[in-house]
Coordinates of C-alpha atoms in Angstrom, one line a residue:
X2 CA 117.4 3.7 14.5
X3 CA 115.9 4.4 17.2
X4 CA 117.5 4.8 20.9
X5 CA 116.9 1.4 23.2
X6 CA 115.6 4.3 25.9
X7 CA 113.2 5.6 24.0
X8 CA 109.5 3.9 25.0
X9 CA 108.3 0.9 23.3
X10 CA 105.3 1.8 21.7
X11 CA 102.8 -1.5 20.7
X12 CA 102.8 -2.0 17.3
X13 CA 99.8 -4.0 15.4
X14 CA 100.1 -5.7 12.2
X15 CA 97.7 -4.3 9.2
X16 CA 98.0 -7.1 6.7
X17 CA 97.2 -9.8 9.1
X18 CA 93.2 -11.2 8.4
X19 CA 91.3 -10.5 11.1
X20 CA 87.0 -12.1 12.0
X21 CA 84.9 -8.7 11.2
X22 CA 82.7 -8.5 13.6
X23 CA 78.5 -9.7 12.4
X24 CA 76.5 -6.6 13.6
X25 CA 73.7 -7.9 15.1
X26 CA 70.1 -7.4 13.8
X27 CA 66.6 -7.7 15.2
X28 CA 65.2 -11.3 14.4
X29 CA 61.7 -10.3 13.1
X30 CA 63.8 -8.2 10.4
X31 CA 66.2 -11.2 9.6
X32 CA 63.1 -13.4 8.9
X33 CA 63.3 -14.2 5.1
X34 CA 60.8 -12.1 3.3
X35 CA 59.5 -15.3 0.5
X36 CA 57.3 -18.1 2.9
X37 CA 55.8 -20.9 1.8
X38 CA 52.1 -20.1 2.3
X39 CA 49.8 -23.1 3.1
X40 CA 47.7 -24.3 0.4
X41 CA 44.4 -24.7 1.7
X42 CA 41.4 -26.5 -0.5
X43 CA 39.2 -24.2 -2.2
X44 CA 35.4 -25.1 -1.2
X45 CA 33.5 -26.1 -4.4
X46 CA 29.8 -25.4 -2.6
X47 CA 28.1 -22.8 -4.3
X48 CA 27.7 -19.8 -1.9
X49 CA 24.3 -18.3 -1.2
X50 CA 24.1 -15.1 -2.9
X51 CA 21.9 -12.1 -1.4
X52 CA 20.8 -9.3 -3.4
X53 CA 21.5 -5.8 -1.9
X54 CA 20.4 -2.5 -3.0
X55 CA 21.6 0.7 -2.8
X56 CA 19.7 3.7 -1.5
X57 CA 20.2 6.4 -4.5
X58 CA 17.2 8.2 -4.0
X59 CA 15.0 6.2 -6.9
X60 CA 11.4 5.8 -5.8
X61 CA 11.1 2.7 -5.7
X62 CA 13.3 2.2 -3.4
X63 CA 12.4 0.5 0.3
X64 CA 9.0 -0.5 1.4
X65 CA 5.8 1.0 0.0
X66 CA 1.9 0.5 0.3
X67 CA 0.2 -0.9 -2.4
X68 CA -2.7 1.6 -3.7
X69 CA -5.2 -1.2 -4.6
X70 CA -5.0 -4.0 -1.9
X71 CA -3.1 -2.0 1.3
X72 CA -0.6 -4.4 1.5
X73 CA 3.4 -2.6 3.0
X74 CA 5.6 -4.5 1.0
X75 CA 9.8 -3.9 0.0
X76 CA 10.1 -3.3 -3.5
X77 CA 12.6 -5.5 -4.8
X78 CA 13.1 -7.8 -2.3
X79 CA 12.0 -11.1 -4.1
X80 CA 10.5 -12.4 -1.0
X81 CA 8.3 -9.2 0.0
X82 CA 7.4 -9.4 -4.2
X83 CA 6.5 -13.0 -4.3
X84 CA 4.0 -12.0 -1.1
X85 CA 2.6 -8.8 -2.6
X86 CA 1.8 -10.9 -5.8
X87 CA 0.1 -13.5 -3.9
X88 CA -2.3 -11.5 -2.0
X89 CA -2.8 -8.7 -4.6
X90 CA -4.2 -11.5 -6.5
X91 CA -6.3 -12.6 -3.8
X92 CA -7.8 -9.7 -3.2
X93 CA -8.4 -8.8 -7.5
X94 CA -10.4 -12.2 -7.4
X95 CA -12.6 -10.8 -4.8
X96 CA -13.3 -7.3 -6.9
X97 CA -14.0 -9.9 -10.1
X98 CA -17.7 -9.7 -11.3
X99 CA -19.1 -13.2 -11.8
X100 CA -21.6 -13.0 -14.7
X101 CA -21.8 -16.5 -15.5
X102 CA -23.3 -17.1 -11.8
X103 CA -25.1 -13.5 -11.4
X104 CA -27.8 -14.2 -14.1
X105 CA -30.4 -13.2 -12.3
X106 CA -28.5 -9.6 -11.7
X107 CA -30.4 -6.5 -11.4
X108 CA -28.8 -3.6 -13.7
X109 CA -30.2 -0.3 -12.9
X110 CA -27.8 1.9 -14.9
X111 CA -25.5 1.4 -17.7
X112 CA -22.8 3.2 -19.8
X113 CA -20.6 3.2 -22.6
X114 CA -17.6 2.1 -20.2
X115 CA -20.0 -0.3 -17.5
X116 CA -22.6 -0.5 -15.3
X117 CA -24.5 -0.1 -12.1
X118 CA -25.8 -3.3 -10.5
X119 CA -28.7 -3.0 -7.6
X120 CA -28.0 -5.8 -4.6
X121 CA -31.0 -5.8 -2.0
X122 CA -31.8 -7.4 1.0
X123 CA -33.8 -10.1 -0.6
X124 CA -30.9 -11.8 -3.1
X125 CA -29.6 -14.5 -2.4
X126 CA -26.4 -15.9 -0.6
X127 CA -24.6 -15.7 -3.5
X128 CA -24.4 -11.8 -3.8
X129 CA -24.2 -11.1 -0.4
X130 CA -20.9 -13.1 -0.3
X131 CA -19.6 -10.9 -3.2
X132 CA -21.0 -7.7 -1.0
X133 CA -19.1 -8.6 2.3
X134 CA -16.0 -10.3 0.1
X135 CA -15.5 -6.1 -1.2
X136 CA -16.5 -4.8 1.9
X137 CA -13.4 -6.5 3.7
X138 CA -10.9 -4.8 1.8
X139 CA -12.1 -1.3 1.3
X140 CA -12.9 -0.8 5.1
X141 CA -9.6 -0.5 5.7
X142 CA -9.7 2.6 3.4
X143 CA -13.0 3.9 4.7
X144 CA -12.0 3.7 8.5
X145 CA -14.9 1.8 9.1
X146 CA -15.4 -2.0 10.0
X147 CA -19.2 -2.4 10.3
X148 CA -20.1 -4.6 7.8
X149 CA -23.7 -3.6 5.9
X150 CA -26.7 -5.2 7.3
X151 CA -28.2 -7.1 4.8
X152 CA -31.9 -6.5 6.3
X153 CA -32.2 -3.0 5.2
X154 CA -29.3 -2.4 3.0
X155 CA -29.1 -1.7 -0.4
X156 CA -26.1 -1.6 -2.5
X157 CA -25.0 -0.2 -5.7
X158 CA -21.9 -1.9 -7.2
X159 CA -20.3 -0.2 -10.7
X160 CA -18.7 -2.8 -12.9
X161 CA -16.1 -2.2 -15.7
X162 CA -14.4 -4.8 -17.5
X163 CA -15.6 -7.7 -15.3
X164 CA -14.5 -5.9 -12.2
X165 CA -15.9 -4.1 -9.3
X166 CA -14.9 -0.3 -9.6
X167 CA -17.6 0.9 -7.3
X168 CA -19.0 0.8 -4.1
X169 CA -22.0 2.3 -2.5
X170 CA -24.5 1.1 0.6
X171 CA -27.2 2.7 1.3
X172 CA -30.4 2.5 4.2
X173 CA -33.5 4.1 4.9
X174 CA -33.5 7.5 6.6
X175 CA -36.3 9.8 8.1
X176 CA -33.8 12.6 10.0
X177 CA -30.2 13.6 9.9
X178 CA -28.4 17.0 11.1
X179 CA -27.0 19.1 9.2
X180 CA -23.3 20.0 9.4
X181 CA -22.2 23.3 8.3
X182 CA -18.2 24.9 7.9
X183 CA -17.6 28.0 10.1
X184 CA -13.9 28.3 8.2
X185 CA -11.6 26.5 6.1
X186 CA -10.1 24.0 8.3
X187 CA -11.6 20.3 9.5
X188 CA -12.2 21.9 13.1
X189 CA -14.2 24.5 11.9
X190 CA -16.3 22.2 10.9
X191 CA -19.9 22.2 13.2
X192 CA -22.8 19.5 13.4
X193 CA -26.7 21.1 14.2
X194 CA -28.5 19.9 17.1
X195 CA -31.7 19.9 15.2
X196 CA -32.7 17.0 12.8
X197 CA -33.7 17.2 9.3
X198 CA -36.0 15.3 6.9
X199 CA -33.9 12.8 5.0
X200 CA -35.0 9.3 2.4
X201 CA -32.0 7.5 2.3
X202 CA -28.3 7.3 4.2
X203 CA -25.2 6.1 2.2
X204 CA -23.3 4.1 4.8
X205 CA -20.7 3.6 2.4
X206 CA -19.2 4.7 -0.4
X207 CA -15.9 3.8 -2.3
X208 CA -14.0 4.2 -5.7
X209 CA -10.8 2.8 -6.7
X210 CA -7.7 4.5 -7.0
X211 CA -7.2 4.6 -10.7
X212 CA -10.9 5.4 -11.2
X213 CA -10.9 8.4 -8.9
X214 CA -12.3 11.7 -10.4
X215 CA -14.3 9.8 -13.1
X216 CA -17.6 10.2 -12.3
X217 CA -18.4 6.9 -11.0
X218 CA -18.9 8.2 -7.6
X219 CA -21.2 10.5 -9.1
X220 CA -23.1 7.9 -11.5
X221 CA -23.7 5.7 -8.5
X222 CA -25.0 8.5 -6.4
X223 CA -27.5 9.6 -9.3
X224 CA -28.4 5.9 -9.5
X225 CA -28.8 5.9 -5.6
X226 CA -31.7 8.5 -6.1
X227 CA -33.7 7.1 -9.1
X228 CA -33.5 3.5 -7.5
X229 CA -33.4 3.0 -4.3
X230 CA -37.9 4.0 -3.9
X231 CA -39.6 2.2 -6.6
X232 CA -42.0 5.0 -7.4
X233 CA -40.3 8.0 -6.4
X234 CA -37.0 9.8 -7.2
X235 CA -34.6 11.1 -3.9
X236 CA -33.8 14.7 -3.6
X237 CA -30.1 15.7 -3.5
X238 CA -30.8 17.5 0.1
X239 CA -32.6 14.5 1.1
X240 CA -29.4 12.2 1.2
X241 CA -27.7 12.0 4.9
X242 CA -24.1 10.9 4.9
X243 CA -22.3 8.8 7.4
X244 CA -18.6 10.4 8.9
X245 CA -17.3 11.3 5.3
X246 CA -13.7 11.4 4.9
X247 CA -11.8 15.1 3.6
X248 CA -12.4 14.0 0.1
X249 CA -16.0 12.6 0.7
X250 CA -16.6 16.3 2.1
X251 CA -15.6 17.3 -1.0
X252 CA -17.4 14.8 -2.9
X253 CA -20.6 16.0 -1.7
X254 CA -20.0 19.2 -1.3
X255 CA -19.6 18.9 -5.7
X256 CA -22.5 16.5 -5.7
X257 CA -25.4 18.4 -4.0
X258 CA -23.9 22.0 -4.6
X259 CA -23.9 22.9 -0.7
X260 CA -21.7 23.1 2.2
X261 CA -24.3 22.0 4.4
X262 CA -25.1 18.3 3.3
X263 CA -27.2 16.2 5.6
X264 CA -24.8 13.4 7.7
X265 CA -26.0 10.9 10.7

């Protein structure tokens, strides 16, 4: 027993219940983790799909020129396609040959795969049209925008299948200078002061694409010489040439056999 001096030292019961203390948590984390979720209506329209492309490296892929009628257009973009279509058309109606209504056609050459038709300043309205209706779509390629004149001009149009494949205009000439090449780049590349005799200037002359390299330059030019005087055939270095492009340089430079063609 212990002694009534000693010190009283507190005593706590152990078996009595006691409230444990609720630790206290942040209220974001006590949030419940399953919420209702609003149910919103689904909208039944039909959404406007748009067609996309990736850029893989195919080639056809992005916008490109169209070879036969110059029109930039975006492959596979239905809208660019539905415009291409509509204006390539247009412009293969104006390259289509009408026989029905050209009876009265002059056909100075003819081959296996076509022919070589003689337009001159005397035919009427009706071929002309067809002349100028060509001539506004391959000036673009030629770099050139005057349009023949119909007084003096005379032009040789090939026809394949229905279709103008060839173009060539032509004009009286007395003198032209000579150019000559002093190296092998387009600067070198030097115009006499002196004239020339000449017979005849091609103004203009064209091919399509897919005919290229065919000869049809060539049969229109050996046409040119035989047909354009009645009574008399043209000399190779008696045909001037008007601002040739790099491959008309080389055209003529095949065609006559000389690096010093006749231009004006």
């Amino acid at each position: 027993m212990a002694s009534a001096d000693s010190k009283t030292i507190p005593l706590y019961p152990i078996f009595t219940k006691t409230k444990r203390r609720r630790e206290s948590f942040d209220d974001d984390l006590c949030k419940p983790i399953l919420t209702k979720k609003k149910i919103q209506k689904r909208d039944k329209r039909p959404k406007k799909l748009e067609q996309l492309h990736l850029d893989l490296g195919q080639r056809d892929f992005g916008h490109t020129v169209c070879s036969f009628c110059g029109m930039v257009y975006a492959r596979g973009k239905e809208e660019d396609m539905r415009e291409h279509n509509k204006y390539h058309a247009n412009v293969v109606n104006k390259f289509k040959y009408p026989v029905q209504v050209w009876k009265n056609e002059r056909v100075v050459s003819e081959f296996e795969e076509g022919k070589i038709v003689k337009v001159i300043p005397d035919d009427g309205k009706k071929f002309w049209n067809k002349v100028c209706a060509i001539f506004e779509v391959i000036s673009s390629q030629l770099g050139s925008a005057t349009v023949p004149n119909t007084k003096d001009t005379q032009v040789f149009l090939y026809i394949k299948n229905k279709t103008v494949i060839g173009f060539l205009a032509s004009k009286p000439l007395e003198e032209a200078h000579r150019i000559f090449f002093t190296g092998s780049t387009s600067s070198s590349i030097q115009c006499s002061k002196e004239t020339f005799p000449a017979q005849v200037g091609v103004t203009h002359i064209w091919v399509a694409e897919k005919h290229r390299k065919k000869r049809v330059a060539t049969q229109m030019l050996d046409s040119l010489r035989t047909h354009f005087h009645p009574r008399s055939i043209i000399e190779k270095k008696k045909i001037a040439f008007s601002c040739p492009t790099p491959d008309g340089q080389q055209l003529l430079i095949n065609y006559t056999g000389s690096t010093d063609f006749l231009v004006y």
